[in-house]
Amino acid sequence: MWVTQTPANDPADRSRLLTPGDVRELAGRFGIRPTKTLGQNFVIDHGTVRRIVRVAGVTDDDVVVEVGPGLGSLTLALLPHVRHVTAIEIDPALAQALAGTVAAHAPELTDRLTVVPGDAMRIADVPGPAPTALVANLPYNVSVPVLLHLLELLPSLRRVLVMVQSEVADRITATPGGRIYGVPSAKVAWYARARRAGAVGRNVFWPAPNVDSGLVELLRRPQPDTKAPRTEVFAVIDAAFAQRRKTLRAALAGWAGSAPAAETALRAAGVDPSARGESLGIEEFAAIAEHRPARQVH
């Protein structure tokens, strides 16, 4: 059972959270102008950050990774409820400012925060205790690559709650057979079970984006029982969806070396060569990867 350390609507929490005025004042003080390049849209609504913490189900035993903390709205909401927050921030000005913001609004919690300046999509390790949860308002333009990278980099992550563009949330949580099922859905399924955990409107952000957002919850699951390495399974997924209107026999011809070789691999995996990628689950992609024909060297 997942419980929070203190009630999500505790008055003490509200007193330390950033107001819309605080967000704008901090942005002005540090010369921050939100940019589309970095996918910056800062959450300014108390109800939204408290809701994210509540739905994430984190406890005082959790070590949380937060990507793109921005000015600290979600960080301040997380800190009272968890053992530690490691915040990864690509914008040098924001990374430098975050510790001071926490010191000003929640001075007794400063020892629970570590700020890591850098690109979450390229970071090679996370300092401190092994993270158990990822809770973040992910930058829209890189949300799926960041998510996949951290799931691979941090096997200690057991639970994920991220806010992403609504359309991306649909793609991540899609199941086989649907029109929007594709590369993100299949690759995330290698690591975790995914579900939509709610919708988020545009007016909780500054500046307001021109799209709606959604919450996605991931629960880590055992990886498929396969002899094929993850990279090989992901290569099958990429090939299958690169030409999603084609049958797998045709779509995997380049991966296998030829269409007949692809058919041989598919039949060995128990998959109909005339099927299409959107009909397969992660276990079937893994089975196909196990039967890749040996490449001939000329």
XYZ file of C-alpha atoms in Angstrom:
298
model
C 0.000 0.000 0.000
C 1.372 3.396 -1.010
C 0.913 6.228 1.490
C 2.341 9.702 1.793
C 4.327 10.960 4.740
C 1.871 13.800 5.372
C -1.487 14.595 3.822
C -1.150 16.078 0.339
C -3.358 19.004 1.352
C -1.474 19.759 4.588
C -1.340 23.541 5.235
C 2.428 23.269 5.793
C 2.795 21.963 2.244
C 0.795 24.854 0.828
C 2.919 27.406 2.667
C 6.116 26.156 1.037
C 4.784 25.752 -2.533
C 5.418 28.345 -5.233
C 2.550 30.626 -6.179
C 2.089 31.869 -9.765
C 3.559 35.157 -8.594
C 6.571 33.372 -7.094
C 7.219 31.560 -10.382
C 7.171 34.775 -12.408
C 9.247 36.640 -9.837
C 11.887 33.900 -9.746
C 11.991 33.722 -13.524
C 12.551 37.454 -13.700
C 15.168 37.435 -10.956
C 17.235 34.747 -12.657
C 16.693 36.011 -16.184
C 14.710 32.922 -17.196
C 12.618 33.157 -20.323
C 10.841 29.854 -20.977
C 11.968 28.407 -24.297
C 10.288 25.949 -26.651
C 13.740 24.540 -27.465
C 14.037 23.144 -23.928
C 10.320 22.373 -23.677
C 9.926 24.672 -20.688
C 6.410 25.109 -19.307
C 6.420 25.727 -15.565
C 3.625 24.364 -13.363
C 2.015 27.167 -11.342
C -0.922 25.329 -9.768
C -0.716 23.948 -6.218
C -3.455 21.408 -6.841
C -1.586 19.914 -9.791
C 1.741 19.382 -8.024
C 0.034 17.956 -4.940
C -1.971 15.659 -7.204
C 1.196 14.428 -8.937
C 2.786 13.603 -5.570
C -0.374 11.828 -4.412
C -0.785 9.766 -7.598
C 2.940 8.911 -7.607
C 2.375 7.188 -4.279
C 5.842 8.003 -2.968
C 6.734 7.512 0.702
C 9.439 8.651 3.071
C 11.506 5.637 1.989
C 11.682 6.758 -1.644
C 14.600 8.335 -3.444
C 13.067 10.272 -6.321
C 14.615 11.384 -9.573
C 13.017 14.518 -11.000
C 13.853 15.584 -14.551
C 13.455 19.214 -15.534
C 12.602 20.672 -12.109
C 12.541 24.163 -13.572
C 11.912 26.732 -10.864
C 11.046 24.100 -8.251
C 7.248 23.860 -8.108
C 7.126 20.042 -8.109
C 10.405 19.733 -6.193
C 8.953 21.627 -3.236
C 5.844 19.453 -3.328
C 7.926 16.249 -3.315
C 10.498 17.035 -0.636
C 8.249 16.735 2.464
C 7.092 13.267 1.410
C 10.277 11.461 0.331
C 13.735 10.598 1.619
C 15.584 12.403 -1.153
C 15.095 14.162 -4.491
C 17.779 14.140 -7.173
C 16.845 16.851 -9.663
C 18.413 16.755 -13.139
C 18.278 20.118 -14.901
C 19.716 20.936 -18.326
C 19.376 24.729 -18.028
C 22.454 26.008 -16.122
C 20.621 29.040 -14.705
C 17.765 26.932 -13.380
C 20.128 24.301 -11.983
C 22.060 26.964 -10.114
C 18.926 28.617 -8.729
C 17.048 25.556 -7.449
C 18.940 24.956 -4.200
C 18.452 28.594 -3.183
C 14.727 28.420 -3.894
C 14.370 25.338 -1.692
C 16.443 27.009 1.034
C 14.115 30.009 0.960
C 10.819 28.071 0.980
C 11.713 24.904 2.925
C 15.060 25.445 4.699
C 14.646 22.338 6.859
C 14.507 20.155 3.733
C 17.628 21.337 1.900
C 19.576 18.218 2.875
C 17.046 16.103 0.969
C 17.910 17.716 -2.374
C 20.719 17.042 -4.839
C 20.827 19.086 -8.036
C 22.557 17.520 -11.038
C 23.252 19.949 -13.893
C 23.068 18.091 -17.192
C 21.059 16.499 -19.950
C 18.910 13.645 -18.616
C 19.032 12.011 -22.044
C 22.829 11.725 -21.894
C 23.583 11.405 -18.197
C 25.635 8.281 -17.428
C 24.942 7.946 -13.700
C 22.959 9.518 -10.870
C 24.834 10.373 -7.655
C 23.714 9.291 -4.209
C 21.433 6.439 -3.164
C 19.804 4.337 -5.868
C 16.588 6.021 -7.048
C 13.369 4.112 -6.466
C 10.964 6.432 -8.309
C 10.906 8.885 -11.195
C 8.432 11.745 -10.797
C 8.628 14.555 -13.326
C 7.007 17.042 -15.633
C 9.024 15.899 -18.642
C 9.962 18.327 -21.408
C 7.510 17.580 -24.222
C 10.073 17.479 -27.008
C 12.229 14.702 -25.500
C 9.877 12.903 -23.122
C 10.039 9.402 -24.649
C 13.849 9.283 -25.179
C 14.422 10.559 -21.622
C 11.994 8.016 -20.188
C 13.580 5.091 -22.054
C 17.108 6.198 -21.160
C 16.365 6.443 -17.428
C 14.488 3.147 -17.324
C 17.574 1.474 -18.802
C 20.123 3.451 -16.766
C 18.371 3.043 -13.413
C 17.142 -0.526 -12.876
C 16.381 0.423 -9.263
C 13.407 2.494 -10.444
C 10.277 0.623 -9.421
C 7.655 3.267 -10.063
C 7.300 6.186 -12.507
C 4.781 9.006 -12.658
C 5.405 11.528 -15.444
C 3.449 14.338 -16.999
C 3.766 14.438 -20.790
C 1.870 15.760 -23.795
C -1.536 14.072 -23.912
C -0.890 12.536 -27.330
C 2.400 11.088 -26.100
C 0.666 9.682 -23.024
C -1.739 7.867 -25.349
C 1.150 6.440 -27.362
C 3.117 5.267 -24.340
C 0.115 3.474 -22.849
C -1.323 2.034 -26.090
C -1.765 -1.735 -26.320
C -1.239 -4.055 -29.309
C -3.897 -3.854 -31.989
C -4.606 -0.149 -31.691
C -3.913 2.493 -34.310
C -1.590 4.496 -32.041
C 0.360 1.495 -30.731
C 3.932 1.831 -31.928
C 7.580 2.230 -30.986
C 7.074 4.079 -27.647
C 4.420 1.624 -26.458
C 6.440 -1.459 -27.376
C 9.759 -0.238 -25.977
C 8.279 0.969 -22.687
C 6.625 -2.454 -22.337
C 10.122 -3.999 -22.185
C 10.528 -2.320 -18.786
C 7.124 -1.696 -17.287
C 3.333 -1.848 -17.331
C 1.941 1.526 -18.361
C -1.408 3.197 -17.765
C -2.961 6.643 -18.100
C -3.238 8.173 -14.636
C -5.201 11.313 -15.444
C -5.503 14.383 -17.637
C -4.007 17.836 -17.032
C -5.315 21.057 -18.561
C -3.305 23.848 -20.123
C -4.031 26.579 -17.593
C -1.850 25.042 -14.855
C 1.316 26.044 -16.755
C 3.216 29.248 -17.405
C 3.427 29.857 -20.253
C 0.354 27.838 -21.217
C 1.204 25.260 -23.912
C -0.996 24.831 -26.970
C -1.624 21.158 -26.098
C -3.141 19.260 -23.198
C -1.104 17.034 -20.909
C -1.557 13.623 -19.343
C -0.167 11.665 -16.420
C 1.405 8.279 -17.133
C 2.146 5.711 -14.453
C 4.686 2.952 -15.035
C 5.237 -0.011 -12.731
C 8.473 -1.917 -13.305
C 7.996 -5.504 -14.398
C 10.455 -8.324 -15.138
C 11.942 -8.021 -18.599
C 10.770 -10.597 -21.163
C 12.336 -14.021 -20.823
C 14.525 -13.996 -23.896
C 18.080 -14.769 -24.956
C 18.080 -11.759 -27.281
C 19.668 -8.563 -25.937
C 17.496 -5.490 -25.518
C 19.264 -3.695 -28.365
C 18.353 -6.503 -30.763
C 14.720 -6.543 -29.635
C 14.528 -2.778 -30.070
C 16.017 -3.117 -33.566
C 13.129 -5.436 -34.487
C 10.618 -2.929 -33.078
C 12.182 -0.059 -35.031
C 12.129 -2.054 -38.265
C 8.564 -3.278 -37.750
C 7.169 0.241 -37.326
C 9.397 2.055 -39.830
C 7.008 0.840 -42.546
C 3.960 0.000 -40.476
C 1.656 -0.501 -43.466
C 3.800 -3.362 -44.690
C 3.574 -6.944 -43.512
C 6.289 -8.059 -41.129
C 7.807 -10.201 -43.892
C 8.427 -7.055 -45.909
C 9.108 -4.652 -43.022
C 11.778 -6.895 -41.502
C 13.513 -7.716 -44.792
C 16.292 -5.219 -44.146
C 16.752 -6.390 -40.561
C 16.896 -10.074 -41.557
C 18.831 -9.608 -44.807
C 15.970 -10.483 -47.148
C 12.216 -11.034 -47.146
C 12.591 -14.869 -47.221
C 14.995 -14.689 -44.281
C 12.516 -12.514 -42.412
C 9.775 -15.047 -43.071
C 11.977 -17.843 -41.733
C 12.668 -15.892 -38.543
C 8.990 -15.016 -38.105
C 7.816 -18.588 -38.524
C 10.486 -19.819 -36.111
C 9.154 -17.282 -33.575
C 5.580 -18.444 -34.116
C 4.517 -15.167 -35.759
C 2.449 -14.949 -38.936
C 4.646 -13.331 -41.647
C 1.597 -11.514 -43.012
C 0.917 -9.809 -39.662
C 1.843 -6.183 -39.002
C 3.876 -4.707 -36.178
C 0.931 -3.160 -34.357
C -0.471 -6.621 -33.629
C 2.570 -7.836 -31.637
C 3.387 -7.558 -27.962
C 6.869 -7.208 -26.496
C 7.216 -10.979 -25.962
C 6.649 -11.610 -29.663
C 9.176 -8.963 -30.690
C 11.654 -10.640 -28.334
C 10.936 -14.043 -29.853
C 11.576 -12.686 -33.354
C 14.873 -11.150 -32.224
C 16.033 -14.554 -30.985
C 15.726 -15.959 -34.505
C 17.606 -13.318 -36.477
C 19.489 -15.108 -39.293
C 23.249 -15.133 -39.077
C 24.713 -12.486 -41.337
C 26.966 -13.728 -44.091
C 30.278 -11.944 -44.510
C 31.480 -11.550 -48.087
